[in-house]
Structure formats: structure tokens, C-alpha cells
CSV table of C-alpha atoms and ligand atoms in Angstrom, one decimal:
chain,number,residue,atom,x,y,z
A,4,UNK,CA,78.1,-6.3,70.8
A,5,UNK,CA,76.0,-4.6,73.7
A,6,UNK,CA,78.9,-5.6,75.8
A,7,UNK,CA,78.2,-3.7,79.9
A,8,UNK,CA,81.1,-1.2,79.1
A,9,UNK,CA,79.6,-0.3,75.5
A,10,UNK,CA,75.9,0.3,77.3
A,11,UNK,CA,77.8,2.3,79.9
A,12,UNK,CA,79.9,4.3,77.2
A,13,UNK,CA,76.9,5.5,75.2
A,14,UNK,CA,74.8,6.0,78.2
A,15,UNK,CA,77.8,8.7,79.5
A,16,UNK,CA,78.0,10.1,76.0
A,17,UNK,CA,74.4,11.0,75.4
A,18,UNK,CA,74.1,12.6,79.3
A,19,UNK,CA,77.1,14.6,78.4
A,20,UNK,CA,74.8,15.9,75.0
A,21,UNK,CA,71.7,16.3,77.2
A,22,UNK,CA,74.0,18.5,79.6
A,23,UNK,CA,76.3,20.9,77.1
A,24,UNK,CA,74.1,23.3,75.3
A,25,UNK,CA,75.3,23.6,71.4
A,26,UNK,CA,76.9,26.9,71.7
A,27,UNK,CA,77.9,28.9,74.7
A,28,UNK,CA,74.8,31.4,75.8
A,29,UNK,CA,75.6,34.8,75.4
A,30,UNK,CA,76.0,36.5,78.6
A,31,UNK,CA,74.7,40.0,78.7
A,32,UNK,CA,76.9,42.8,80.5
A,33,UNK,CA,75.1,45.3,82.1
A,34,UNK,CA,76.9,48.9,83.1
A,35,UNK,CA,75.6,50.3,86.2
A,36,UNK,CA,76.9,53.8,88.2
A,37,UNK,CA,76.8,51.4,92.0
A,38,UNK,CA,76.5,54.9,93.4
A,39,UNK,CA,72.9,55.7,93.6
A,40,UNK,CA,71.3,53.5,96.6
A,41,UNK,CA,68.2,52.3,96.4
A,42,UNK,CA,68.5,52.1,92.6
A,43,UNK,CA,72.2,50.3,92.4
A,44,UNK,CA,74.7,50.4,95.1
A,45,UNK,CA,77.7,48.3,96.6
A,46,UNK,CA,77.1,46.7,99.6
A,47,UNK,CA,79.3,44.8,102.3
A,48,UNK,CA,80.6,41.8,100.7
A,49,UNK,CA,81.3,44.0,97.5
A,50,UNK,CA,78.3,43.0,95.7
A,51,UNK,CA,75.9,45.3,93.2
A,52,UNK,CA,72.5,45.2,94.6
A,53,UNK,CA,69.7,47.4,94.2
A,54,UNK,CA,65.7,48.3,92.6
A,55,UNK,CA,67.4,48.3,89.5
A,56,UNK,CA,69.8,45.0,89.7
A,57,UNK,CA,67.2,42.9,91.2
A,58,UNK,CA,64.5,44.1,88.0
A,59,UNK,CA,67.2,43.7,85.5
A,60,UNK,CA,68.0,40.2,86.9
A,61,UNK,CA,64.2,39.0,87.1
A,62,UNK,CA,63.7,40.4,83.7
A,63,UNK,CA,66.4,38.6,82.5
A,64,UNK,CA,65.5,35.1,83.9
A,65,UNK,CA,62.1,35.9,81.9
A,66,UNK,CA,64.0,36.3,79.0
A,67,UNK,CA,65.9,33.1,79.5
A,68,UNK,CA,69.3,35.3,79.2
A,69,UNK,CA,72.6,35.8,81.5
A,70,UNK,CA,73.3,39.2,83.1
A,71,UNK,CA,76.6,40.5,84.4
A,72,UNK,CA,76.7,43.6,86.6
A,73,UNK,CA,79.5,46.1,86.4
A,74,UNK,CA,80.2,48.7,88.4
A,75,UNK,CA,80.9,51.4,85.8
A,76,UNK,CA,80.8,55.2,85.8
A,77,UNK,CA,78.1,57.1,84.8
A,78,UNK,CA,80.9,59.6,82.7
A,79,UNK,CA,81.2,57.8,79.4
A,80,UNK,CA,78.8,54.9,80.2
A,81,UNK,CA,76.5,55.3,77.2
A,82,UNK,CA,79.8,55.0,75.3
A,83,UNK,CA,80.4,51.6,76.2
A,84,UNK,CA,77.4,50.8,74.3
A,85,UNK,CA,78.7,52.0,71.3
A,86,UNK,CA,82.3,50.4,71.6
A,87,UNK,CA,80.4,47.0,71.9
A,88,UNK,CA,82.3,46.8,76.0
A,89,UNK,CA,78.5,46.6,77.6
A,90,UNK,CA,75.2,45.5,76.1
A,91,UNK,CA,72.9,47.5,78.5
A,92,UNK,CA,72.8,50.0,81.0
A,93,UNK,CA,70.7,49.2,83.9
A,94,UNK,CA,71.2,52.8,86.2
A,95,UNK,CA,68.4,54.5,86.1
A,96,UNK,CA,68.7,56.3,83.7
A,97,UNK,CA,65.7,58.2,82.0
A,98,UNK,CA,64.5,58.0,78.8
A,99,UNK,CA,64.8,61.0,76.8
A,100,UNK,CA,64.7,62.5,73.2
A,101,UNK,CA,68.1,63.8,73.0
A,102,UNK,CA,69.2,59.9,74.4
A,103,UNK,CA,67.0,58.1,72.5
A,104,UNK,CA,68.8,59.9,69.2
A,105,UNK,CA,71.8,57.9,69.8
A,106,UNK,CA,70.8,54.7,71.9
A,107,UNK,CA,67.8,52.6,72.2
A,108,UNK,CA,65.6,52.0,74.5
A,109,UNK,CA,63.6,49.3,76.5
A,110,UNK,CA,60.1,50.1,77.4
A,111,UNK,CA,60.1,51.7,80.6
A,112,UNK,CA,60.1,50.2,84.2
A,113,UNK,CA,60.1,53.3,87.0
A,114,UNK,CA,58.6,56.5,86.9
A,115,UNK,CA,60.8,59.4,88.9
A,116,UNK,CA,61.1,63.1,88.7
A,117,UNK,CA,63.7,65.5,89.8
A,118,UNK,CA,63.6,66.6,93.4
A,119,UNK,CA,65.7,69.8,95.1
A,120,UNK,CA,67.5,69.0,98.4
A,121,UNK,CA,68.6,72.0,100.4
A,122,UNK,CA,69.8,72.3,104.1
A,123,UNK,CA,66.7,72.3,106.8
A,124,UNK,CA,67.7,76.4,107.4
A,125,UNK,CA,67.9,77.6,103.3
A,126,UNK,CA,65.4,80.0,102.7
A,127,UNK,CA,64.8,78.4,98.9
A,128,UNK,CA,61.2,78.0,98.5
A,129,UNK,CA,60.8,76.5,94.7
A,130,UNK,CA,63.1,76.0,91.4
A,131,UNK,CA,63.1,79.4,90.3
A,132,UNK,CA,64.7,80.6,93.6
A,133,UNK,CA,67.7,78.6,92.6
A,134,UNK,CA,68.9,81.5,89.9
A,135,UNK,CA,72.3,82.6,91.0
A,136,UNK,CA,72.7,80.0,93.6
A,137,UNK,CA,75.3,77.3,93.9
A,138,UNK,CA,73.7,73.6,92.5
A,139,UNK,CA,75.1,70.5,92.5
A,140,UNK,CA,74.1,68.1,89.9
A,141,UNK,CA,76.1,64.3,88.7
A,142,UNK,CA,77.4,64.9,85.5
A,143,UNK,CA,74.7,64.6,82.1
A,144,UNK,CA,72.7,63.6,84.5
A,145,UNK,CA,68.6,64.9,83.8
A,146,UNK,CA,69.3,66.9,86.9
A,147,UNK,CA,72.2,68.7,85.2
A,148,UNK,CA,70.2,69.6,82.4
A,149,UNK,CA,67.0,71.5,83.7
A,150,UNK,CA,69.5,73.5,85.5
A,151,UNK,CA,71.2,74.5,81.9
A,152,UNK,CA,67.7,75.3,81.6
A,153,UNK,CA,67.8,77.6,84.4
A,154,UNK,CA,70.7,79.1,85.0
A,155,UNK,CA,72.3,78.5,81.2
A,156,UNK,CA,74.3,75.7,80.4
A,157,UNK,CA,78.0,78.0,81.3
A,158,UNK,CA,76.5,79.1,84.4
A,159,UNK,CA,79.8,78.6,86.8
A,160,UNK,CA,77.2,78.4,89.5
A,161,UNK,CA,76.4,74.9,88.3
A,162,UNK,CA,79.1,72.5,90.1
A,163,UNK,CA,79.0,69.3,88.7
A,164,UNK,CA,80.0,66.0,90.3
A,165,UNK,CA,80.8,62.5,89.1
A,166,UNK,CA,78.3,60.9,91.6
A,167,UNK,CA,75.0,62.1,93.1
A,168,UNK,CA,76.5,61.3,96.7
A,169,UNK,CA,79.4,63.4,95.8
A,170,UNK,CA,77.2,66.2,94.9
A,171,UNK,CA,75.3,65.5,98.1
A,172,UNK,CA,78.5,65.7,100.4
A,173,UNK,CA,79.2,69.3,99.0
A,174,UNK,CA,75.8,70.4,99.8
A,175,UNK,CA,76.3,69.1,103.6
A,176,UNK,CA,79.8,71.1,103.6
A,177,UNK,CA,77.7,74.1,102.5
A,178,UNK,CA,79.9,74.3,98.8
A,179,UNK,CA,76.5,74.4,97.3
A,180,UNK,CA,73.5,75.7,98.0
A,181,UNK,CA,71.1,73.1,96.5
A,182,UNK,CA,71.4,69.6,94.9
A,183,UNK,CA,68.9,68.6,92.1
A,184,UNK,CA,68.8,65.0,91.5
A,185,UNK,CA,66.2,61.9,91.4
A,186,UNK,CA,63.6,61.9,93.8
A,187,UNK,CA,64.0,58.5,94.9
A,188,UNK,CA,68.0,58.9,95.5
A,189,UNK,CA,67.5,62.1,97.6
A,190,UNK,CA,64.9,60.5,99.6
A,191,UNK,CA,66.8,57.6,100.4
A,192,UNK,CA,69.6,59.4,101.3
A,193,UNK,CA,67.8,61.9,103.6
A,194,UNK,CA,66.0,58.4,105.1
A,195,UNK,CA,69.1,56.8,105.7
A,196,UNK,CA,71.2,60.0,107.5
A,197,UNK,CA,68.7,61.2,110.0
A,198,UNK,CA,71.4,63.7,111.9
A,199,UNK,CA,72.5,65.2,108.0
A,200,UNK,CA,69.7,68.2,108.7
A,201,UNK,CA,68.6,68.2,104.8
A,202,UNK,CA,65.0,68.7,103.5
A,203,UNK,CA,63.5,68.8,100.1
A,204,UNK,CA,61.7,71.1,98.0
A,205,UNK,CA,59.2,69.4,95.0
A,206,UNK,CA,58.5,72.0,92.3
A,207,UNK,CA,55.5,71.6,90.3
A,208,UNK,CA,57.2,72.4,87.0
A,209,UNK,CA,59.0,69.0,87.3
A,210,UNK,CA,58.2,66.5,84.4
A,211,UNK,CA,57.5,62.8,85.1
A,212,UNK,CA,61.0,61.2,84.0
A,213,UNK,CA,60.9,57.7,82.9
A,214,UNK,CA,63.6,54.7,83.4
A,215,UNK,CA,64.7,52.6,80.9
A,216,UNK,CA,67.7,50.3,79.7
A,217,UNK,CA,69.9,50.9,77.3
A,218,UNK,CA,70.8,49.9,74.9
A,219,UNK,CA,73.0,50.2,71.6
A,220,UNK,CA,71.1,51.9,68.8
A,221,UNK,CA,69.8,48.9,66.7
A,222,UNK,CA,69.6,46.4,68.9
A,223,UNK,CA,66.0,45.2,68.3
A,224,UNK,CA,66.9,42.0,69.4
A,225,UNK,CA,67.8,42.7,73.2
A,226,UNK,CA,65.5,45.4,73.0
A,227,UNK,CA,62.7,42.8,72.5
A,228,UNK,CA,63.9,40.5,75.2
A,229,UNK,CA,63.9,42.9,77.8
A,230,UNK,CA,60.2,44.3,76.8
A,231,UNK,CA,59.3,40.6,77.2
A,232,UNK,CA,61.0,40.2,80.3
A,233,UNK,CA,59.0,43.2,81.4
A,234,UNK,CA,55.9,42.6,80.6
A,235,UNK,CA,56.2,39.1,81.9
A,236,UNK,CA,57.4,40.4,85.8
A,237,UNK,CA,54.9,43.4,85.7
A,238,UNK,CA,51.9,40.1,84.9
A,239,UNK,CA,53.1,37.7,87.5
A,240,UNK,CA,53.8,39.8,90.6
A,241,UNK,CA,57.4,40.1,90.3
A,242,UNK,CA,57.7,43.6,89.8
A,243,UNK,CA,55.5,44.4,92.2
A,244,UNK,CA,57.3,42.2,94.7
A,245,UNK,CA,60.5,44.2,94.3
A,246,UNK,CA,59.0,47.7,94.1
A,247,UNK,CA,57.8,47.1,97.7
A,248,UNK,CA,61.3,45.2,99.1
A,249,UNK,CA,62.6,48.6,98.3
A,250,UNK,CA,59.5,51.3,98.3
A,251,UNK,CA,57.3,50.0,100.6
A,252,UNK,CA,53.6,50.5,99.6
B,301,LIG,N1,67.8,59.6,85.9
B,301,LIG,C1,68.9,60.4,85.8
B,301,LIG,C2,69.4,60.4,84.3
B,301,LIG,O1,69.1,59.5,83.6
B,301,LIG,C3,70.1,60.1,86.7
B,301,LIG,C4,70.6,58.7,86.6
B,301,LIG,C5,71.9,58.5,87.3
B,301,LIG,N2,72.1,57.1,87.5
B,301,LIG,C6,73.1,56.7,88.3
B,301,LIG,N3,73.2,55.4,88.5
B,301,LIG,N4,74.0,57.5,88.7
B,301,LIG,O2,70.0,61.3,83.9
């Protein structure tokens, strides 16, 4: 009855249970803007890499869920939340009141504020001195709005781009006069182009911004995942591990 090929047979069926999970895991898809180095960029070989990617995907392996990255832009990104296309968005993007009305939110993971960058000869000296001045902004971004909030929101000195780096390249052809965007993407970008004769100007009326991801409104579920998956890399080291890869100390 316990014939060789019998053992053999039942000894190949019960790996083959051990191995295949009883459903497929979900696999999370993330939206990201790749445009905004250090945060999330493209690099050589095509890949999405960043602060932000390598949190998200350390969170996630605390969560014990899949991620996948896509390269998506930041115009209409919160949307695919809502049409159910992504689950999160992992692009820095700061937690506000006005988002959190129609999206949820993890807890957050990076502080950041806005920053001005101007060329190394503007006379600008501060925030206010940007009133009837050419500033680029990305798009919705949390830079756009506090320059509604100075210049009103139909000034048609407020250019807006569909990246930051975009926005950047028109200050460097002197088609603006000023770019307000995220400290951390302005620094890197002055960091990384020596010979581009930028500087910046921090204004003290500049709020602490907070990042998050998010996610559609009501998803508790995923919401609670990534808290976990949070809390768990900020406790063992992780966080800190990748905050310095890409800060320093
Ligand atoms: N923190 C800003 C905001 O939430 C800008 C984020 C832009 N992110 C990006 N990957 N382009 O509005």
C-alpha cells in the first residue's frame, strides 16, 4: 500500500501545500511623481529609488505586504486613489487639512517645510519680497498654495509646472524669478549642480510640513499596516539607517 512511488507522491503533494499560500497576497501599488531626487527619482537602469521608496519598501516588509512602484504624475495622482488604479501614494507628499478631507492618511514619516530658491544675484531678501514677482511652483503642490496665499490664487505671476525640476529649469533660464518648493528637493538640487549659481532664502513664516502616505479615504485597513510598519522601522534602526544613506547626520 505504502508502495516507494506512493511515499514519493504524497511527499511532493504536501511540499507543494507547504509552498503555495491559499490565496494570492495582495500586492500593493504605490504612485510616486520619480521627479523629486532625493525623495523618489529614476535612476540609470530605469529604476525608482529614493528616501521615500526605500521607507515605503522597509515599511512594507514590516507589514508583511508587497509594494509596487509606479512612476506616476503628480497631476491627478490622488485620483488614482479614488478610481481604485493605486492603493497609496508614497511622493512626499504633506499631510494637510484640505487633503486629509478627501484621502487618508498614514501617520507621518518626514518633517520638511517650504524653501525659496532664487539666482545667487536676486536682490529677494524673504517671502514677502516675492509680491509681484515671477514664482514657479509644481502644480497643487504645498508650494503652489502659500503662494495663492501671497500673491492670490489668479495671480498670472504664479507659473506653474508639472514637475519641481521643471520649475527649477525656468528659474535657471531667468523665466521666473523665484521657485518655492520642499526644502529637501531644492537643496539637493543646488548640492548636486554646483556651476547652476542658485541660493536659498528660509523664511521664518514657513510652517513645519509633514509627509505621509496616502491613501483612499476609508482604508483603515492599509492605513493600519503602514502605521505598524512605521513604528516598527522608527524602533529597530531602520529608519534611521535610511534617513542618513540619504541626509547624512
Ligand atoms: N510636499 C509637497 C506637497 O505635498 C510636494 C510634494 C511633491 N512630490 C513629488 N513627488 N513631486 O504638496
Amino acid at each position: 500500500m505504502f508502495s516507494k512511488k506512493n511515499i514519493i507522491l504524497l511527499l511532493a503533494s504536501a511540499a507543494t501545500l507547504l509552498v503555495t499560500p491559499a490565496y494570492a497576497a495582495k500586492v500593493y501599488q504605490v504612485a510616486t511623481d520619480a521627479a523629486y531626487a532625493p525623495f523618489e527619482s529614476v535612476n540609470d537602469k530605469k529604476e525608482i529609488v529614493g528616501f521615500d521608496m526605500d521607507v515605503i519598501k522597509a515599511v512594507a516588509a514590516k507589514a508583511g505586504i508587497e509594494v509596487q512602484l509606479h512612476n506616476t504624475p503628480w497631476e491627478g495622482i490622488f485620483a488614482t486613489l479614488s478610481s481604485g488604479d493605486r492603493d497609496l501614494v508614497a511622493s512626499s507628499v504633506t499631510i494637510t487639512p484640505e487633503r486629509k478631507l478627501s484621502m487618508d492618511f498614514s501617520d507621518p514619516y518626514f518633517e520638511a517645510k517650504q524653501l525659496i530658491a532664487v539666482g545667487k544675484k536676486s536682490t529677494l531678501t524673504n517671502f514677502a519680497s516675492l509680491k509681484g514677482k515671477k514664482v514657479g511652483v509644481q502644480t497643487g503642490t504645498t508650494g503652489d498654495e502659500i503662494v495663492q496665499k501671497l500673491m492670490g490664487k489668479t495671480s498670472p505671476n504664479i507659473k506653474r509646472f508639472e514637475s519641481t525640476p521643471l520649475a527649477i529649469k525656468e528659474l535657471l533660464n531667468g523665466g521666473v524669478d523665484a521657485v518655492v518648493a520642499d526644502n529637501g528637493v531644492v537643496i539637493n538640487f543646488i548640492a548636486n549642480n554646483k556651476s547652476s549659481s542658485l541660493k536659498t532664502i528660509d523664511d521664518a513664516t514657513f510652517a513645519k510640513e509633514f509627509y505621509g502616505f496616502a491613501v483612499k479615504k476609508g482604508n483603515k485597513d492599509l492605513v493600519e499596516k503602514l502605521n505598524k510598519g512605521i513604528a516598527a522601522i522608527k524602533a529597530d534602526g531602520t529608519y534611521d539607517k535610511i534617513h542618513k544613506k540619504y541626509f547624512g547626520n
